[in-house]
């Protein structure tokens, strides 16, 4: 579904571009005068917000040009992930035949039983901890960044894909520019930037994705709704209404709430009970309690019977 109102309707996304980059730059420049306990959540906020902006760019906002959107959103404020790799992975996620499936879904946190059996006791504990809010937000950034870098370097070393080499060449140039601003202009160390910006930013983004998908024998119930109408909904650009986003992935972020409200009952039926009033409820339920097993439990045509 194309954005309603054409290109002129994209002004909220253009405004977001200005606010995100200007806010991030101001915060980096002013970091020395800001208490750490204020800098850490604010730094995380702007990194996560930029990640939400990149998600919009993948779905062709604010323009219909991939090149223009990449020019706008590809700057690696979170450092570790090339925008082109994220774009490819996320579009594959939307093309998954079975959301949440460890083989078919590029954004799955689940393991097949055979893979689970190969894991050490420590790895199993970590996987179970990741199924809690605390685990996803504390351990999740380290696991996520390590997993992405392992996959990217494996692709570079073993596949030697020329296109991917170009992706990383561009990414490294952009990383140098971002870190030069951080260190040479703002006087912040790389370690400080990782601690006060990157890790908390990835952590906040993982809170959003924590409940987005779950195993289900049918498509209904695999995708969640979190009815957060507060600051977190703005931070995630309403992607917490995830059922709506997957049903209409071209719909821009600022139209998602109205689209949801117009057919709220129907969207909740589509979620098949996988709905929550807000992130307060999510944290209360699952802060130290596993939301489900990390072992993918559903027999499907993709993997056959258990």
PDB file of C-alpha atoms in Angstrom:
ATOM      1  CA  UNK A   1       0.000   0.000   0.000  1.00  0.00           C
ATOM      2  CA  UNK A   2       1.508   3.347  -1.014  1.00  0.00           C
ATOM      3  CA  UNK A   3       1.633   6.243   1.433  1.00  0.00           C
ATOM      4  CA  UNK A   4      -1.613   8.170   1.425  1.00  0.00           C
ATOM      5  CA  UNK A   5      -1.297  11.655   0.024  1.00  0.00           C
ATOM      6  CA  UNK A   6       1.816  10.973  -2.068  1.00  0.00           C
ATOM      7  CA  UNK A   7       5.252  12.451  -1.472  1.00  0.00           C
ATOM      8  CA  UNK A   8       3.866  15.504   0.324  1.00  0.00           C
ATOM      9  CA  UNK A   9       2.560  13.253   3.082  1.00  0.00           C
ATOM     10  CA  UNK A  10       6.118  12.278   3.995  1.00  0.00           C
ATOM     11  CA  UNK A  11       6.877  15.493   5.865  1.00  0.00           C
ATOM     12  CA  UNK A  12       6.750  13.704   9.274  1.00  0.00           C
ATOM     13  CA  UNK A  13       9.576  11.427   8.153  1.00  0.00           C
ATOM     14  CA  UNK A  14      11.616  14.352   6.840  1.00  0.00           C
ATOM     15  CA  UNK A  15      11.096  16.112  10.177  1.00  0.00           C
ATOM     16  CA  UNK A  16      12.196  12.946  11.930  1.00  0.00           C
ATOM     17  CA  UNK A  17      15.408  12.854   9.868  1.00  0.00           C
ATOM     18  CA  UNK A  18      16.295  16.364  11.064  1.00  0.00           C
ATOM     19  CA  UNK A  19      15.406  15.687  14.708  1.00  0.00           C
ATOM     20  CA  UNK A  20      17.283  12.375  14.899  1.00  0.00           C
ATOM     21  CA  UNK A  21      20.542  13.573  13.341  1.00  0.00           C
ATOM     22  CA  UNK A  22      20.491  17.001  15.020  1.00  0.00           C
ATOM     23  CA  UNK A  23      19.631  15.476  18.399  1.00  0.00           C
ATOM     24  CA  UNK A  24      22.347  12.842  18.105  1.00  0.00           C
ATOM     25  CA  UNK A  25      24.974  15.405  17.070  1.00  0.00           C
ATOM     26  CA  UNK A  26      24.038  17.795  19.883  1.00  0.00           C
ATOM     27  CA  UNK A  27      24.167  15.002  22.456  1.00  0.00           C
ATOM     28  CA  UNK A  28      27.572  13.794  21.268  1.00  0.00           C
ATOM     29  CA  UNK A  29      28.964  17.340  21.293  1.00  0.00           C
ATOM     30  CA  UNK A  30      27.523  18.112  24.741  1.00  0.00           C
ATOM     31  CA  UNK A  31      28.344  14.734  26.331  1.00  0.00           C
ATOM     32  CA  UNK A  32      30.992  16.071  28.722  1.00  0.00           C
ATOM     33  CA  UNK A  33      28.493  18.400  30.429  1.00  0.00           C
ATOM     34  CA  UNK A  34      25.743  15.788  30.809  1.00  0.00           C
ATOM     35  CA  UNK A  35      25.604  13.420  33.836  1.00  0.00           C
ATOM     36  CA  UNK A  36      26.191   9.783  32.856  1.00  0.00           C
ATOM     37  CA  UNK A  37      22.793   8.722  34.165  1.00  0.00           C
ATOM     38  CA  UNK A  38      21.166  11.182  31.739  1.00  0.00           C
ATOM     39  CA  UNK A  39      23.568  10.587  28.849  1.00  0.00           C
ATOM     40  CA  UNK A  40      23.071   6.806  28.807  1.00  0.00           C
ATOM     41  CA  UNK A  41      19.278   6.750  28.263  1.00  0.00           C
ATOM     42  CA  UNK A  42      19.384   9.722  25.892  1.00  0.00           C
ATOM     43  CA  UNK A  43      22.259   8.242  23.887  1.00  0.00           C
ATOM     44  CA  UNK A  44      20.418   4.952  23.676  1.00  0.00           C
ATOM     45  CA  UNK A  45      17.236   6.744  22.638  1.00  0.00           C
ATOM     46  CA  UNK A  46      18.826   8.432  19.631  1.00  0.00           C
ATOM     47  CA  UNK A  47      20.602   5.278  18.445  1.00  0.00           C
ATOM     48  CA  UNK A  48      17.353   3.285  18.701  1.00  0.00           C
ATOM     49  CA  UNK A  49      15.427   6.121  17.027  1.00  0.00           C
ATOM     50  CA  UNK A  50      17.923   6.138  14.187  1.00  0.00           C
ATOM     51  CA  UNK A  51      17.414   2.360  13.890  1.00  0.00           C
ATOM     52  CA  UNK A  52      13.677   2.997  13.551  1.00  0.00           C
ATOM     53  CA  UNK A  53      14.420   5.578  10.851  1.00  0.00           C
ATOM     54  CA  UNK A  54      16.559   3.019   9.005  1.00  0.00           C
ATOM     55  CA  UNK A  55      13.607   0.610   9.157  1.00  0.00           C
ATOM     56  CA  UNK A  56      11.443   3.229   7.456  1.00  0.00           C
ATOM     57  CA  UNK A  57      14.106   3.746   4.802  1.00  0.00           C
ATOM     58  CA  UNK A  58      14.134   0.010   4.063  1.00  0.00           C
ATOM     59  CA  UNK A  59      10.384   0.307   3.393  1.00  0.00           C
ATOM     60  CA  UNK A  60      10.949   3.233   0.994  1.00  0.00           C
ATOM     61  CA  UNK A  61      10.316   6.243   3.212  1.00  0.00           C
ATOM     62  CA  UNK A  62      10.684   9.176   2.993  1.00  0.00           C
ATOM     63  CA  UNK A  63      11.245   8.761  -0.766  1.00  0.00           C
ATOM     64  CA  UNK A  64      10.555   6.025  -3.313  1.00  0.00           C
ATOM     65  CA  UNK A  65      14.251   6.001  -4.264  1.00  0.00           C
ATOM     66  CA  UNK A  66      16.435   3.382  -2.594  1.00  0.00           C
ATOM     67  CA  UNK A  67      19.552   5.433  -3.315  1.00  0.00           C
ATOM     68  CA  UNK A  68      18.179   8.594  -1.731  1.00  0.00           C
ATOM     69  CA  UNK A  69      16.878   6.711   1.296  1.00  0.00           C
ATOM     70  CA  UNK A  70      20.231   4.966   1.710  1.00  0.00           C
ATOM     71  CA  UNK A  71      22.023   8.302   1.517  1.00  0.00           C
ATOM     72  CA  UNK A  72      19.748   9.604   4.275  1.00  0.00           C
ATOM     73  CA  UNK A  73      19.635   6.600   6.614  1.00  0.00           C
ATOM     74  CA  UNK A  74      22.749   4.524   5.991  1.00  0.00           C
ATOM     75  CA  UNK A  75      25.059   6.477   8.309  1.00  0.00           C
ATOM     76  CA  UNK A  76      26.102   3.864  10.893  1.00  0.00           C
ATOM     77  CA  UNK A  77      25.443   5.624  14.185  1.00  0.00           C
ATOM     78  CA  UNK A  78      25.315   2.163  15.800  1.00  0.00           C
ATOM     79  CA  UNK A  79      28.616   1.337  14.026  1.00  0.00           C
ATOM     80  CA  UNK A  80      28.373  -2.451  13.724  1.00  0.00           C
ATOM     81  CA  UNK A  81      25.828  -3.094  10.938  1.00  0.00           C
ATOM     82  CA  UNK A  82      26.023  -1.994   7.280  1.00  0.00           C
ATOM     83  CA  UNK A  83      22.708  -0.534   6.165  1.00  0.00           C
ATOM     84  CA  UNK A  84      22.734  -2.603   2.957  1.00  0.00           C
ATOM     85  CA  UNK A  85      23.062  -5.820   4.982  1.00  0.00           C
ATOM     86  CA  UNK A  86      20.212  -4.790   7.268  1.00  0.00           C
ATOM     87  CA  UNK A  87      18.035  -3.903   4.271  1.00  0.00           C
ATOM     88  CA  UNK A  88      18.662  -7.294   2.667  1.00  0.00           C
ATOM     89  CA  UNK A  89      18.055  -9.206   5.902  1.00  0.00           C
ATOM     90  CA  UNK A  90      14.902  -7.297   6.831  1.00  0.00           C
ATOM     91  CA  UNK A  91      13.328  -7.722   3.416  1.00  0.00           C
ATOM     92  CA  UNK A  92      14.069 -11.447   3.651  1.00  0.00           C
ATOM     93  CA  UNK A  93      12.309 -11.403   7.033  1.00  0.00           C
ATOM     94  CA  UNK A  94       9.209  -9.924   5.411  1.00  0.00           C
ATOM     95  CA  UNK A  95       9.385 -12.625   2.745  1.00  0.00           C
ATOM     96  CA  UNK A  96       9.583 -15.444   5.291  1.00  0.00           C
ATOM     97  CA  UNK A  97       7.112 -18.272   4.762  1.00  0.00           C
ATOM     98  CA  UNK A  98       7.019 -18.867   8.517  1.00  0.00           C
ATOM     99  CA  UNK A  99       7.847 -15.918  10.758  1.00  0.00           C
ATOM    100  CA  UNK A 100       9.959 -16.950  13.728  1.00  0.00           C
ATOM    101  CA  UNK A 101      11.299 -20.086  12.053  1.00  0.00           C
ATOM    102  CA  UNK A 102      15.037 -20.401  12.809  1.00  0.00           C
ATOM    103  CA  UNK A 103      15.934 -21.331   9.234  1.00  0.00           C
ATOM    104  CA  UNK A 104      13.440 -19.354   7.167  1.00  0.00           C
ATOM    105  CA  UNK A 105      13.281 -16.133   9.219  1.00  0.00           C
ATOM    106  CA  UNK A 106      16.449 -14.016   9.253  1.00  0.00           C
ATOM    107  CA  UNK A 107      15.349 -12.295  12.488  1.00  0.00           C
ATOM    108  CA  UNK A 108      14.516 -15.413  14.522  1.00  0.00           C
ATOM    109  CA  UNK A 109      15.826 -15.935  18.062  1.00  0.00           C
ATOM    110  CA  UNK A 110      14.733 -19.597  18.143  1.00  0.00           C
ATOM    111  CA  UNK A 111      16.704 -22.806  17.603  1.00  0.00           C
ATOM    112  CA  UNK A 112      15.654 -26.095  16.050  1.00  0.00           C
ATOM    113  CA  UNK A 113      15.744 -29.040  18.486  1.00  0.00           C
ATOM    114  CA  UNK A 114      18.783 -30.543  16.734  1.00  0.00           C
ATOM    115  CA  UNK A 115      20.680 -27.264  17.132  1.00  0.00           C
ATOM    116  CA  UNK A 116      19.636 -26.976  20.765  1.00  0.00           C
ATOM    117  CA  UNK A 117      21.041 -30.445  21.493  1.00  0.00           C
ATOM    118  CA  UNK A 118      24.480 -29.318  20.283  1.00  0.00           C
ATOM    119  CA  UNK A 119      24.647 -26.344  22.653  1.00  0.00           C
ATOM    120  CA  UNK A 120      26.653 -26.316  25.868  1.00  0.00           C
ATOM    121  CA  UNK A 121      24.994 -25.814  29.238  1.00  0.00           C
ATOM    122  CA  UNK A 122      26.176 -22.185  29.291  1.00  0.00           C
ATOM    123  CA  UNK A 123      24.812 -21.518  25.802  1.00  0.00           C
ATOM    124  CA  UNK A 124      21.458 -23.042  26.771  1.00  0.00           C
ATOM    125  CA  UNK A 125      21.294 -20.851  29.860  1.00  0.00           C
ATOM    126  CA  UNK A 126      22.081 -17.779  27.753  1.00  0.00           C
ATOM    127  CA  UNK A 127      19.390 -18.692  25.215  1.00  0.00           C
ATOM    128  CA  UNK A 128      16.814 -19.082  27.981  1.00  0.00           C
ATOM    129  CA  UNK A 129      17.898 -15.796  29.561  1.00  0.00           C
ATOM    130  CA  UNK A 130      17.410 -14.095  26.188  1.00  0.00           C
ATOM    131  CA  UNK A 131      13.755 -15.143  26.351  1.00  0.00           C
ATOM    132  CA  UNK A 132      13.282 -12.719  29.268  1.00  0.00           C
ATOM    133  CA  UNK A 133      13.120  -8.926  29.036  1.00  0.00           C
ATOM    134  CA  UNK A 134      16.148  -8.590  31.328  1.00  0.00           C
ATOM    135  CA  UNK A 135      18.157 -11.040  29.261  1.00  0.00           C
ATOM    136  CA  UNK A 136      17.194  -9.510  25.935  1.00  0.00           C
ATOM    137  CA  UNK A 137      18.118  -6.002  27.100  1.00  0.00           C
ATOM    138  CA  UNK A 138      21.270  -6.846  29.109  1.00  0.00           C
ATOM    139  CA  UNK A 139      22.822  -9.780  27.267  1.00  0.00           C
ATOM    140  CA  UNK A 140      21.007  -9.184  23.977  1.00  0.00           C
ATOM    141  CA  UNK A 141      23.189  -6.336  22.645  1.00  0.00           C
ATOM    142  CA  UNK A 142      26.377  -8.390  23.021  1.00  0.00           C
ATOM    143  CA  UNK A 143      24.793 -11.488  21.454  1.00  0.00           C
ATOM    144  CA  UNK A 144      23.195  -9.501  18.636  1.00  0.00           C
ATOM    145  CA  UNK A 145      26.312  -7.541  17.698  1.00  0.00           C
ATOM    146  CA  UNK A 146      28.524 -10.650  17.906  1.00  0.00           C
ATOM    147  CA  UNK A 147      26.072 -12.677  15.815  1.00  0.00           C
ATOM    148  CA  UNK A 148      25.809  -9.985  13.133  1.00  0.00           C
ATOM    149  CA  UNK A 149      29.577  -9.523  12.905  1.00  0.00           C
ATOM    150  CA  UNK A 150      30.167 -13.279  12.799  1.00  0.00           C
ATOM    151  CA  UNK A 151      27.684 -13.646   9.953  1.00  0.00           C
ATOM    152  CA  UNK A 152      29.069 -10.657   8.064  1.00  0.00           C
ATOM    153  CA  UNK A 153      32.703 -11.731   8.368  1.00  0.00           C
ATOM    154  CA  UNK A 154      31.832 -15.306   7.445  1.00  0.00           C
ATOM    155  CA  UNK A 155      30.202 -13.979   4.323  1.00  0.00           C
ATOM    156  CA  UNK A 156      33.252 -11.865   3.510  1.00  0.00           C
ATOM    157  CA  UNK A 157      35.836 -14.577   4.210  1.00  0.00           C
ATOM    158  CA  UNK A 158      34.169 -17.703   2.886  1.00  0.00           C
ATOM    159  CA  UNK A 159      31.872 -16.437   0.136  1.00  0.00           C
ATOM    160  CA  UNK A 160      34.050 -13.530  -0.998  1.00  0.00           C
ATOM    161  CA  UNK A 161      31.046 -11.921  -2.586  1.00  0.00           C
ATOM    162  CA  UNK A 162      32.339  -8.837  -4.513  1.00  0.00           C
ATOM    163  CA  UNK A 163      29.090  -6.968  -3.910  1.00  0.00           C
ATOM    164  CA  UNK A 164      29.377  -7.571  -0.178  1.00  0.00           C
ATOM    165  CA  UNK A 165      32.988  -6.417  -0.209  1.00  0.00           C
ATOM    166  CA  UNK A 166      31.746  -3.129  -1.656  1.00  0.00           C
ATOM    167  CA  UNK A 167      29.054  -2.950   1.039  1.00  0.00           C
ATOM    168  CA  UNK A 168      31.710  -3.218   3.744  1.00  0.00           C
ATOM    169  CA  UNK A 169      34.078  -0.824   2.001  1.00  0.00           C
ATOM    170  CA  UNK A 170      31.354   1.858   1.996  1.00  0.00           C
ATOM    171  CA  UNK A 171      30.348   0.964   5.558  1.00  0.00           C
ATOM    172  CA  UNK A 172      33.892   1.300   6.901  1.00  0.00           C
ATOM    173  CA  UNK A 173      34.293   4.711   5.272  1.00  0.00           C
ATOM    174  CA  UNK A 174      31.037   5.815   6.921  1.00  0.00           C
ATOM    175  CA  UNK A 175      32.153   4.390  10.280  1.00  0.00           C
ATOM    176  CA  UNK A 176      35.381   6.385  10.041  1.00  0.00           C
ATOM    177  CA  UNK A 177      33.378   9.572   9.393  1.00  0.00           C
ATOM    178  CA  UNK A 178      31.004   8.915  12.318  1.00  0.00           C
ATOM    179  CA  UNK A 179      33.796   8.025  14.752  1.00  0.00           C
ATOM    180  CA  UNK A 180      35.915  10.963  13.585  1.00  0.00           C
ATOM    181  CA  UNK A 181      33.054  13.264  14.560  1.00  0.00           C
ATOM    182  CA  UNK A 182      32.666  11.449  17.885  1.00  0.00           C
ATOM    183  CA  UNK A 183      36.357  11.424  18.816  1.00  0.00           C
ATOM    184  CA  UNK A 184      38.015  14.335  17.016  1.00  0.00           C
ATOM    185  CA  UNK A 185      35.199  16.881  17.012  1.00  0.00           C
ATOM    186  CA  UNK A 186      33.320  15.972  20.199  1.00  0.00           C
ATOM    187  CA  UNK A 187      36.248  14.581  22.191  1.00  0.00           C
ATOM    188  CA  UNK A 188      34.458  11.378  23.237  1.00  0.00           C
ATOM    189  CA  UNK A 189      36.352   8.092  23.318  1.00  0.00           C
ATOM    190  CA  UNK A 190      35.151   5.141  21.246  1.00  0.00           C
ATOM    191  CA  UNK A 191      34.600   3.144  24.465  1.00  0.00           C
ATOM    192  CA  UNK A 192      32.421   5.917  25.895  1.00  0.00           C
ATOM    193  CA  UNK A 193      30.423   6.027  22.683  1.00  0.00           C
ATOM    194  CA  UNK A 194      29.856   2.279  22.743  1.00  0.00           C
ATOM    195  CA  UNK A 195      28.833   2.329  26.420  1.00  0.00           C
ATOM    196  CA  UNK A 196      26.619   5.423  26.405  1.00  0.00           C
ATOM    197  CA  UNK A 197      25.160   5.261  22.901  1.00  0.00           C
ATOM    198  CA  UNK A 198      25.523   1.980  21.012  1.00  0.00           C
ATOM    199  CA  UNK A 199      24.835  -0.661  23.681  1.00  0.00           C
ATOM    200  CA  UNK A 200      21.819   1.083  25.266  1.00  0.00           C
ATOM    201  CA  UNK A 201      20.490   1.880  21.782  1.00  0.00           C
ATOM    202  CA  UNK A 202      20.632  -1.752  20.701  1.00  0.00           C
ATOM    203  CA  UNK A 203      19.099  -2.707  24.060  1.00  0.00           C
ATOM    204  CA  UNK A 204      16.092  -0.430  23.515  1.00  0.00           C
ATOM    205  CA  UNK A 205      15.617  -1.767  19.997  1.00  0.00           C
ATOM    206  CA  UNK A 206      15.626  -5.305  21.369  1.00  0.00           C
ATOM    207  CA  UNK A 207      12.806  -4.406  23.767  1.00  0.00           C
ATOM    208  CA  UNK A 208      10.714  -3.617  20.681  1.00  0.00           C
ATOM    209  CA  UNK A 209      11.536  -6.868  18.924  1.00  0.00           C
ATOM    210  CA  UNK A 210      11.262  -9.000  22.088  1.00  0.00           C
ATOM    211  CA  UNK A 211       7.642 -10.039  21.467  1.00  0.00           C
ATOM    212  CA  UNK A 212       7.225  -9.266  17.776  1.00  0.00           C
ATOM    213  CA  UNK A 213       7.011 -12.901  16.658  1.00  0.00           C
ATOM    214  CA  UNK A 214       6.374 -16.294  18.223  1.00  0.00           C
ATOM    215  CA  UNK A 215       5.887 -19.851  16.976  1.00  0.00           C
ATOM    216  CA  UNK A 216       2.398 -20.757  15.851  1.00  0.00           C
ATOM    217  CA  UNK A 217       1.082 -23.586  13.655  1.00  0.00           C
ATOM    218  CA  UNK A 218      -0.813 -20.997  11.575  1.00  0.00           C
ATOM    219  CA  UNK A 219       0.105 -17.460  10.449  1.00  0.00           C
ATOM    220  CA  UNK A 220      -2.455 -16.041  12.888  1.00  0.00           C
ATOM    221  CA  UNK A 221      -0.773 -15.451  16.213  1.00  0.00           C
ATOM    222  CA  UNK A 222       2.808 -15.313  14.938  1.00  0.00           C
ATOM    223  CA  UNK A 223       2.941 -11.507  15.060  1.00  0.00           C
ATOM    224  CA  UNK A 224       2.246  -9.261  18.031  1.00  0.00           C
ATOM    225  CA  UNK A 225       0.444  -6.066  18.929  1.00  0.00           C
ATOM    226  CA  UNK A 226       1.725  -3.861  21.753  1.00  0.00           C
ATOM    227  CA  UNK A 227      -0.715  -1.003  22.264  1.00  0.00           C
ATOM    228  CA  UNK A 228       1.854   1.450  23.566  1.00  0.00           C
ATOM    229  CA  UNK A 229       0.735   5.003  22.853  1.00  0.00           C
ATOM    230  CA  UNK A 230       3.474   6.750  24.804  1.00  0.00           C
ATOM    231  CA  UNK A 231       7.101   7.699  24.188  1.00  0.00           C
ATOM    232  CA  UNK A 232       8.160   4.139  23.318  1.00  0.00           C
ATOM    233  CA  UNK A 233       5.630   4.012  20.493  1.00  0.00           C
ATOM    234  CA  UNK A 234       7.208   7.174  19.056  1.00  0.00           C
ATOM    235  CA  UNK A 235      10.686   5.728  19.586  1.00  0.00           C
ATOM    236  CA  UNK A 236       9.719   2.596  17.671  1.00  0.00           C
ATOM    237  CA  UNK A 237       7.748   4.620  15.097  1.00  0.00           C
ATOM    238  CA  UNK A 238       4.630   2.616  15.967  1.00  0.00           C
ATOM    239  CA  UNK A 239       6.258  -0.616  14.841  1.00  0.00           C
ATOM    240  CA  UNK A 240       4.900  -2.025  18.111  1.00  0.00           C
ATOM    241  CA  UNK A 241       1.665  -2.388  16.104  1.00  0.00           C
ATOM    242  CA  UNK A 242       3.535  -5.136  14.349  1.00  0.00           C
ATOM    243  CA  UNK A 243       0.587  -7.030  12.919  1.00  0.00           C
ATOM    244  CA  UNK A 244      -0.411  -3.911  10.990  1.00  0.00           C
ATOM    245  CA  UNK A 245       3.118  -3.365   9.752  1.00  0.00           C
ATOM    246  CA  UNK A 246       3.448  -6.910   8.431  1.00  0.00           C
ATOM    247  CA  UNK A 247       0.052  -6.760   6.774  1.00  0.00           C
ATOM    248  CA  UNK A 248       0.808  -3.406   5.117  1.00  0.00           C
ATOM    249  CA  UNK A 249       4.617  -2.984   5.139  1.00  0.00           C
ATOM    250  CA  UNK A 250       4.563   0.006   2.778  1.00  0.00           C
ATOM    251  CA  UNK A 251       2.378   2.040   5.138  1.00  0.00           C
ATOM    252  CA  UNK A 252       4.482   4.851   6.688  1.00  0.00           C
ATOM    253  CA  UNK A 253       4.940   4.939  10.431  1.00  0.00           C
ATOM    254  CA  UNK A 254       2.706   7.976  11.077  1.00  0.00           C
ATOM    255  CA  UNK A 255      -0.315   6.242   9.501  1.00  0.00           C
ATOM    256  CA  UNK A 256      -0.051   3.013  11.501  1.00  0.00           C
ATOM    257  CA  UNK A 257      -1.982   4.173  14.649  1.00  0.00           C
ATOM    258  CA  UNK A 258      -5.007   5.391  12.680  1.00  0.00           C
ATOM    259  CA  UNK A 259      -4.985   2.248  10.569  1.00  0.00           C
ATOM    260  CA  UNK A 260      -4.942   0.161  13.741  1.00  0.00           C
ATOM    261  CA  UNK A 261      -7.670   2.142  15.495  1.00  0.00           C
ATOM    262  CA  UNK A 262      -9.961   1.911  12.459  1.00  0.00           C
ATOM    263  CA  UNK A 263     -10.118  -1.900  12.735  1.00  0.00           C
ATOM    264  CA  UNK A 264      -8.816  -2.616  16.222  1.00  0.00           C
ATOM    265  CA  UNK A 265     -10.962  -5.697  16.832  1.00  0.00           C
ATOM    266  CA  UNK A 266     -10.008  -7.230  13.491  1.00  0.00           C
ATOM    267  CA  UNK A 267      -6.292  -6.668  14.084  1.00  0.00           C
ATOM    268  CA  UNK A 268      -6.531  -8.259  17.527  1.00  0.00           C
ATOM    269  CA  UNK A 269      -8.295 -11.288  16.060  1.00  0.00           C
ATOM    270  CA  UNK A 270      -5.480 -11.519  13.550  1.00  0.00           C
ATOM    271  CA  UNK A 271      -2.953 -11.482  16.412  1.00  0.00           C
ATOM    272  CA  UNK A 272      -4.838 -14.420  17.997  1.00  0.00           C
ATOM    273  CA  UNK A 273      -4.241 -13.284  21.550  1.00  0.00           C
ATOM    274  CA  UNK A 274      -0.664 -12.152  21.008  1.00  0.00           C
ATOM    275  CA  UNK A 275      -1.514  -8.611  22.172  1.00  0.00           C
ATOM    276  CA  UNK A 276      -0.445  -6.426  25.090  1.00  0.00           C
ATOM    277  CA  UNK A 277      -1.644  -3.122  26.524  1.00  0.00           C
ATOM    278  CA  UNK A 278       1.845  -1.633  26.575  1.00  0.00           C
ATOM    279  CA  UNK A 279       5.477  -2.263  27.381  1.00  0.00           C
ATOM    280  CA  UNK A 280       4.753  -1.919  31.102  1.00  0.00           C
ATOM    281  CA  UNK A 281       2.722  -5.113  30.847  1.00  0.00           C
ATOM    282  CA  UNK A 282       5.472  -6.777  28.800  1.00  0.00           C
ATOM    283  CA  UNK A 283       8.123  -5.937  31.409  1.00  0.00           C
ATOM    284  CA  UNK A 284       5.877  -6.926  34.299  1.00  0.00           C
ATOM    285  CA  UNK A 285       5.129 -10.322  32.763  1.00  0.00           C
ATOM    286  CA  UNK A 286       8.503 -11.261  31.385  1.00  0.00           C
ATOM    287  CA  UNK A 287      11.245  -9.310  33.142  1.00  0.00           C
ATOM    288  CA  UNK A 288      12.765 -12.496  34.595  1.00  0.00           C
ATOM    289  CA  UNK A 289      10.277 -15.015  33.222  1.00  0.00           C
ATOM    290  CA  UNK A 290      10.750 -16.713  29.863  1.00  0.00           C
ATOM    291  CA  UNK A 291       8.111 -15.667  27.354  1.00  0.00           C
ATOM    292  CA  UNK A 292       8.434 -19.092  25.713  1.00  0.00           C
ATOM    293  CA  UNK A 293      11.025 -21.743  24.992  1.00  0.00           C
ATOM    294  CA  UNK A 294      14.015 -20.894  22.791  1.00  0.00           C
ATOM    295  CA  UNK A 295      13.430 -24.261  21.076  1.00  0.00           C
ATOM    296  CA  UNK A 296      11.188 -23.848  18.043  1.00  0.00           C
ATOM    297  CA  UNK A 297       8.267 -26.156  18.829  1.00  0.00           C
ATOM    298  CA  UNK A 298       6.012 -26.149  15.789  1.00  0.00           C
ATOM    299  CA  UNK A 299       6.079 -28.874  13.157  1.00  0.00           C
ATOM    300  CA  UNK A 300       5.728 -27.280   9.730  1.00  0.00           C
ATOM    301  CA  UNK A 301       6.338 -28.029   6.060  1.00  0.00           C
ATOM    302  CA  UNK A 302       9.642 -26.170   6.444  1.00  0.00           C
ATOM    303  CA  UNK A 303      11.104 -28.681   8.866  1.00  0.00           C
ATOM    304  CA  UNK A 304       8.772 -31.676   8.949  1.00  0.00           C
ATOM    305  CA  UNK A 305       7.447 -33.438  12.041  1.00  0.00           C
ATOM    306  CA  UNK A 306       9.396 -33.325  15.286  1.00  0.00           C
TER     307      UNK A 306
END
